[in-house]
Amino acid sequence: GENVEQHPSTLSVQEGDSAVIKCTYSDSASNYFPWYKQELGKRPQLIIDIRSNVGEKKDQRIAVTLNKTAKHFSLHITETQPEDSAVYFCAASGAYKYIFGTGTRLKVLA
Amino acid sequence: DVKVTQSSRYLVKRTGEKVFLECVQDMDHENMFWYRQDPGLGLRLIYFSYDVKMKEKGDIPEGYSVSREKKERFSLILESASTNQTSMYLCASSFGTVNTEAFFGQGTRLTVV
């Protein structure tokens, strides 16, 4: 069936450094790729998304890239801050449903 | 501001009980979803619905059923709760057939004893 692989499962970076999280999807029909941030005890919330007709999208310190041929997409966070510490989920969506990756726990060390 | 509200934040049920988890959204979204969240396994899709009275199985439907009698409400039913169904359950909703942001509820932490 459809699946999304996400790596790494945990990531520790020093404050101010960059963080990169990578995902691979299996369903060629996927055309929408959102990223969610889940802080401890809270609901997942969308931080950035990209559609299949776009290769890259940036919003301040976060960016997402998509390689449809390779079925890879990545989240890049620059100049990380302690408040970036959270669990991040990638997802791939085709017809109606969203298939999520297993999550990356990001720790930003002050 | 989209609101997705789950009826309970915490639930404790006994093995064999029938359990109902309720979710309501106030933005007239067509699509609604139930996910289960477990450490190391991410968010796994149990069931989803793209219209009233319509339902589709997700990746882990066994032991669960759903009901969507009204557009704004999507219920997850555990017919006979078991300890391996102890988990965090997240409801979500999204708009229409064009893929857009899914909005999540606050989650229900279910413990089956």
mmCIF file of C-alpha atoms in Angstrom:
data_model
loop_
_atom_site.group_PDB
_atom_site.id
_atom_site.type_symbol
_atom_site.label_atom_id
_atom_site.label_comp_id
_atom_site.label_asym_id
_atom_site.label_seq_id
_atom_site.Cartn_x
_atom_site.Cartn_y
_atom_site.Cartn_z
ATOM 1 C CA GLY A 1 0.000 0.000 0.000
ATOM 2 C CA GLU A 2 0.925 3.641 0.096
ATOM 3 C CA ASN A 3 3.532 4.661 2.600
ATOM 4 C CA VAL A 4 5.783 7.549 3.536
ATOM 5 C CA GLU A 5 9.228 6.988 4.993
ATOM 6 C CA GLN A 6 10.724 9.740 7.142
ATOM 7 C CA HIS A 7 14.305 10.165 8.396
ATOM 8 C CA PRO A 8 15.839 10.712 10.834
ATOM 9 C CA SER A 9 13.616 9.704 13.733
ATOM 10 C CA THR A 10 15.521 12.014 16.093
ATOM 11 C CA LEU A 11 17.688 15.016 15.343
ATOM 12 C CA SER A 12 19.663 17.206 17.726
ATOM 13 C CA VAL A 13 21.198 20.463 16.536
ATOM 14 C CA GLN A 14 22.858 23.425 18.171
ATOM 15 C CA GLU A 15 20.881 26.644 18.243
ATOM 16 C CA GLY A 16 21.576 28.587 15.089
ATOM 17 C CA ASP A 17 22.450 25.532 13.014
ATOM 18 C CA SER A 18 20.289 24.106 10.224
ATOM 19 C CA ALA A 19 18.090 21.016 10.377
ATOM 20 C CA VAL A 20 17.026 18.827 7.473
ATOM 21 C CA ILE A 21 14.318 16.159 7.541
ATOM 22 C CA LYS A 22 13.777 13.893 4.553
ATOM 23 C CA CYS A 23 10.747 11.939 3.344
ATOM 24 C CA THR A 24 10.108 9.467 0.547
ATOM 25 C CA TYR A 25 6.664 8.523 -0.710
ATOM 26 C CA SER A 26 5.455 5.566 -2.727
ATOM 27 C CA ASP A 27 2.192 6.672 -4.381
ATOM 28 C CA SER A 28 2.815 8.354 -7.737
ATOM 29 C CA ALA A 29 -0.644 9.928 -7.543
ATOM 30 C CA SER A 30 0.367 12.050 -4.528
ATOM 31 C CA ASN A 31 0.266 15.724 -5.426
ATOM 32 C CA TYR A 32 0.258 17.588 -2.120
ATOM 33 C CA PHE A 33 2.946 17.434 0.545
ATOM 34 C CA PRO A 34 2.318 19.175 3.883
ATOM 35 C CA TRP A 35 4.603 19.361 6.895
ATOM 36 C CA TYR A 36 3.184 19.448 10.413
ATOM 37 C CA LYS A 37 4.755 20.484 13.695
ATOM 38 C CA GLN A 38 3.511 18.948 16.926
ATOM 39 C CA GLU A 39 4.612 20.491 20.181
ATOM 40 C CA LEU A 40 4.388 18.457 23.352
ATOM 41 C CA GLY A 41 0.773 17.876 24.363
ATOM 42 C CA LYS A 42 -0.616 19.808 21.420
ATOM 43 C CA ARG A 43 -2.274 19.012 18.130
ATOM 44 C CA PRO A 44 -0.265 18.844 14.874
ATOM 45 C CA GLN A 45 -0.300 22.133 12.995
ATOM 46 C CA LEU A 46 0.655 22.896 9.417
ATOM 47 C CA ILE A 47 3.889 24.828 9.011
ATOM 48 C CA ILE A 48 4.447 24.639 5.259
ATOM 49 C CA ASP A 49 3.175 22.708 2.264
ATOM 50 C CA ILE A 50 4.093 22.193 -1.384
ATOM 51 C CA ARG A 51 2.196 20.992 -4.416
ATOM 52 C CA SER A 52 3.502 18.747 -7.129
ATOM 53 C CA ASN A 53 3.824 21.519 -9.724
ATOM 54 C CA VAL A 54 6.351 23.364 -7.548
ATOM 55 C CA GLY A 55 9.924 22.326 -6.787
ATOM 56 C CA GLU A 56 10.669 24.549 -3.825
ATOM 57 C CA LYS A 57 8.845 26.808 -1.402
ATOM 58 C CA LYS A 58 10.193 29.038 1.324
ATOM 59 C CA ASP A 59 8.629 30.796 4.289
ATOM 60 C CA GLN A 60 11.086 32.759 6.407
ATOM 61 C CA ARG A 61 13.368 30.193 8.094
ATOM 62 C CA ILE A 62 11.678 27.112 6.722
ATOM 63 C CA ALA A 63 11.751 25.703 3.203
ATOM 64 C CA VAL A 64 10.541 22.583 1.494
ATOM 65 C CA THR A 65 11.904 20.969 -1.643
ATOM 66 C CA LEU A 66 10.242 18.342 -3.821
ATOM 67 C CA ASN A 67 11.754 15.941 -6.328
ATOM 68 C CA LYS A 68 8.809 14.205 -8.007
ATOM 69 C CA THR A 69 10.973 11.967 -10.143
ATOM 70 C CA ALA A 70 12.710 10.524 -7.111
ATOM 71 C CA LYS A 71 9.585 10.818 -4.920
ATOM 72 C CA HIS A 72 11.574 12.702 -2.288
ATOM 73 C CA PHE A 73 10.703 15.832 -0.368
ATOM 74 C CA SER A 74 12.582 17.560 2.428
ATOM 75 C CA LEU A 75 12.081 20.156 5.140
ATOM 76 C CA HIS A 76 14.876 22.622 5.818
ATOM 77 C CA ILE A 77 14.951 24.799 8.926
ATOM 78 C CA THR A 78 17.688 27.427 9.087
ATOM 79 C CA GLU A 79 18.919 29.373 12.120
ATOM 80 C CA THR A 80 17.175 26.995 14.475
ATOM 81 C CA GLN A 81 15.810 28.308 17.757
ATOM 82 C CA PRO A 82 14.767 26.495 20.964
ATOM 83 C CA GLU A 83 11.102 26.973 20.059
ATOM 84 C CA ASP A 84 11.676 24.847 16.955
ATOM 85 C CA SER A 85 11.994 21.828 19.271
ATOM 86 C CA ALA A 86 9.028 19.574 18.466
ATOM 87 C CA VAL A 87 8.016 16.508 16.486
ATOM 88 C CA TYR A 88 7.727 17.109 12.746
ATOM 89 C CA PHE A 89 5.597 14.984 10.423
ATOM 90 C CA CYS A 90 5.684 14.911 6.663
ATOM 91 C CA ALA A 91 2.681 13.710 4.683
ATOM 92 C CA ALA A 92 1.737 12.849 1.124
ATOM 93 C CA SER A 93 -1.767 13.319 -0.171
ATOM 94 C CA GLY A 94 -3.455 12.165 -3.356
ATOM 95 C CA ALA A 95 -7.166 11.383 -3.432
ATOM 96 C CA TYR A 96 -8.630 12.838 -0.226
ATOM 97 C CA LYS A 97 -6.445 11.079 2.319
ATOM 98 C CA TYR A 98 -3.146 12.011 3.949
ATOM 99 C CA ILE A 99 -0.459 9.420 4.595
ATOM 100 C CA PHE A 100 1.960 10.530 7.286
ATOM 101 C CA GLY A 101 5.551 9.677 7.986
ATOM 102 C CA THR A 102 6.621 8.311 11.360
ATOM 103 C CA GLY A 103 7.838 11.676 12.653
ATOM 104 C CA THR A 104 11.141 13.336 13.555
ATOM 105 C CA ARG A 105 11.808 14.578 17.065
ATOM 106 C CA LEU A 106 13.905 17.714 16.701
ATOM 107 C CA LYS A 107 15.818 19.020 19.688
ATOM 108 C CA VAL A 108 17.471 22.401 19.451
ATOM 109 C CA LEU A 109 20.186 22.717 22.062
ATOM 110 C CA ALA A 110 20.783 26.173 23.501
ATOM 111 C CA ASP B 1 -10.745 30.009 12.576
ATOM 112 C CA VAL B 2 -11.283 26.309 11.979
ATOM 113 C CA LYS B 3 -12.212 24.306 15.002
ATOM 114 C CA VAL B 4 -12.052 20.556 15.233
ATOM 115 C CA THR B 5 -13.247 19.404 18.614
ATOM 116 C CA GLN B 6 -12.995 15.959 20.106
ATOM 117 C CA SER B 7 -15.454 15.113 22.836
ATOM 118 C CA SER B 8 -12.951 13.875 25.411
ATOM 119 C CA ARG B 9 -9.329 14.622 26.170
ATOM 120 C CA TYR B 10 -8.821 11.528 28.317
ATOM 121 C CA LEU B 11 -10.808 8.288 28.500
ATOM 122 C CA VAL B 12 -10.329 5.129 30.522
ATOM 123 C CA LYS B 13 -12.346 2.108 29.453
ATOM 124 C CA ARG B 14 -12.454 -1.552 30.346
ATOM 125 C CA THR B 15 -11.590 -4.410 28.001
ATOM 126 C CA GLY B 16 -14.646 -5.490 26.044
ATOM 127 C CA GLU B 17 -16.504 -2.184 26.372
ATOM 128 C CA LYS B 18 -17.960 -0.436 23.341
ATOM 129 C CA VAL B 19 -16.282 2.944 23.047
ATOM 130 C CA PHE B 20 -17.401 6.000 21.110
ATOM 131 C CA LEU B 21 -15.019 8.820 20.205
ATOM 132 C CA GLU B 22 -16.738 11.878 18.818
ATOM 133 C CA CYS B 23 -15.377 14.609 16.578
ATOM 134 C CA VAL B 24 -17.079 17.775 15.403
ATOM 135 C CA GLN B 25 -15.819 20.395 12.940
ATOM 136 C CA ASP B 26 -17.366 23.801 12.339
ATOM 137 C CA MET B 27 -16.014 24.725 8.902
ATOM 138 C CA ASP B 28 -18.322 22.711 6.645
ATOM 139 C CA HIS B 29 -15.454 20.450 5.568
ATOM 140 C CA GLU B 30 -16.304 17.521 3.349
ATOM 141 C CA ASN B 31 -13.472 15.270 4.485
ATOM 142 C CA MET B 32 -12.934 13.881 7.954
ATOM 143 C CA PHE B 33 -10.330 11.469 9.264
ATOM 144 C CA TRP B 34 -9.452 9.360 12.275
ATOM 145 C CA TYR B 35 -5.800 8.710 13.006
ATOM 146 C CA ARG B 36 -4.074 6.800 15.721
ATOM 147 C CA GLN B 37 -0.774 8.142 17.070
ATOM 148 C CA ASP B 38 1.750 5.820 18.726
ATOM 149 C CA PRO B 39 5.413 6.538 19.551
ATOM 150 C CA GLY B 40 7.681 5.598 16.674
ATOM 151 C CA LEU B 41 4.756 4.782 14.390
ATOM 152 C CA GLY B 42 3.594 8.284 13.531
ATOM 153 C CA LEU B 43 0.011 8.960 12.515
ATOM 154 C CA ARG B 44 -1.743 5.931 11.086
ATOM 155 C CA LEU B 45 -5.029 6.324 9.237
ATOM 156 C CA ILE B 46 -7.893 4.252 10.641
ATOM 157 C CA TYR B 47 -10.849 5.490 8.557
ATOM 158 C CA PHE B 48 -11.798 8.525 6.552
ATOM 159 C CA SER B 49 -14.968 9.964 5.074
ATOM 160 C CA TYR B 50 -15.318 12.296 2.085
ATOM 161 C CA ASP B 51 -19.060 12.839 2.397
ATOM 162 C CA VAL B 52 -22.007 12.209 4.681
ATOM 163 C CA LYS B 53 -22.650 8.467 5.105
ATOM 164 C CA MET B 54 -19.522 7.670 3.086
ATOM 165 C CA LYS B 55 -16.559 5.921 4.678
ATOM 166 C CA GLU B 56 -13.334 4.390 3.493
ATOM 167 C CA LYS B 57 -10.911 2.122 5.313
ATOM 168 C CA GLY B 58 -7.482 3.433 6.063
ATOM 169 C CA ASP B 59 -4.389 1.431 6.873
ATOM 170 C CA ILE B 60 -5.489 -0.023 10.238
ATOM 171 C CA PRO B 61 -9.295 -0.398 10.307
ATOM 172 C CA GLU B 62 -9.411 -3.708 12.167
ATOM 173 C CA GLY B 63 -11.330 -3.445 15.439
ATOM 174 C CA TYR B 64 -12.816 -0.064 14.528
ATOM 175 C CA SER B 65 -15.868 1.267 12.752
ATOM 176 C CA VAL B 66 -17.072 4.793 11.999
ATOM 177 C CA SER B 67 -20.263 6.723 11.534
ATOM 178 C CA ARG B 68 -20.941 9.942 9.685
ATOM 179 C CA GLU B 69 -24.622 10.798 9.801
ATOM 180 C CA LYS B 70 -24.070 14.566 9.643
ATOM 181 C CA LYS B 71 -21.460 16.520 7.737
ATOM 182 C CA GLU B 72 -19.932 18.099 10.831
ATOM 183 C CA ARG B 73 -19.658 14.956 12.958
ATOM 184 C CA PHE B 74 -17.484 11.864 12.558
ATOM 185 C CA SER B 75 -17.545 9.153 15.189
ATOM 186 C CA LEU B 76 -15.020 6.402 15.788
ATOM 187 C CA ILE B 77 -16.346 3.249 17.407
ATOM 188 C CA LEU B 78 -14.367 0.548 19.127
ATOM 189 C CA GLU B 79 -16.791 -2.372 19.073
ATOM 190 C CA SER B 80 -15.017 -4.294 21.846
ATOM 191 C CA ALA B 81 -12.098 -2.389 23.298
ATOM 192 C CA SER B 82 -8.825 -4.224 23.772
ATOM 193 C CA THR B 83 -5.619 -3.206 25.544
ATOM 194 C CA ASN B 84 -3.769 -2.890 22.217
ATOM 195 C CA GLN B 85 -6.137 -0.061 21.327
ATOM 196 C CA THR B 86 -4.669 2.082 24.106
ATOM 197 C CA SER B 87 -3.395 5.080 22.175
ATOM 198 C CA MET B 88 -3.808 8.748 21.250
ATOM 199 C CA TYR B 89 -6.603 9.234 18.731
ATOM 200 C CA LEU B 90 -6.615 12.286 16.493
ATOM 201 C CA CYS B 91 -9.495 13.493 14.364
ATOM 202 C CA ALA B 92 -8.896 15.790 11.394
ATOM 203 C CA SER B 93 -10.911 17.510 8.697
ATOM 204 C CA SER B 94 -10.178 19.113 5.340
ATOM 205 C CA PHE B 95 -11.980 20.918 2.561
ATOM 206 C CA GLY B 96 -13.212 19.450 -0.706
ATOM 207 C CA THR B 97 -11.486 17.527 -3.441
ATOM 208 C CA VAL B 98 -8.524 19.862 -3.853
ATOM 209 C CA ASN B 99 -5.829 18.813 -1.449
ATOM 210 C CA THR B 100 -5.470 21.401 1.261
ATOM 211 C CA GLU B 101 -4.486 21.667 4.883
ATOM 212 C CA ALA B 102 -5.930 19.112 7.282
ATOM 213 C CA PHE B 103 -6.945 20.571 10.641
ATOM 214 C CA PHE B 104 -6.581 18.422 13.721
ATOM 215 C CA GLY B 105 -8.506 18.080 16.921
ATOM 216 C CA GLN B 106 -6.753 18.168 20.276
ATOM 217 C CA GLY B 107 -6.650 14.386 20.552
ATOM 218 C CA THR B 108 -8.200 11.793 22.862
ATOM 219 C CA ARG B 109 -5.878 9.746 25.028
ATOM 220 C CA LEU B 110 -7.652 6.399 25.398
ATOM 221 C CA THR B 111 -6.506 3.869 27.956
ATOM 222 C CA VAL B 112 -8.056 0.390 27.904
ATOM 223 C CA VAL B 113 -7.555 -1.553 31.117
#
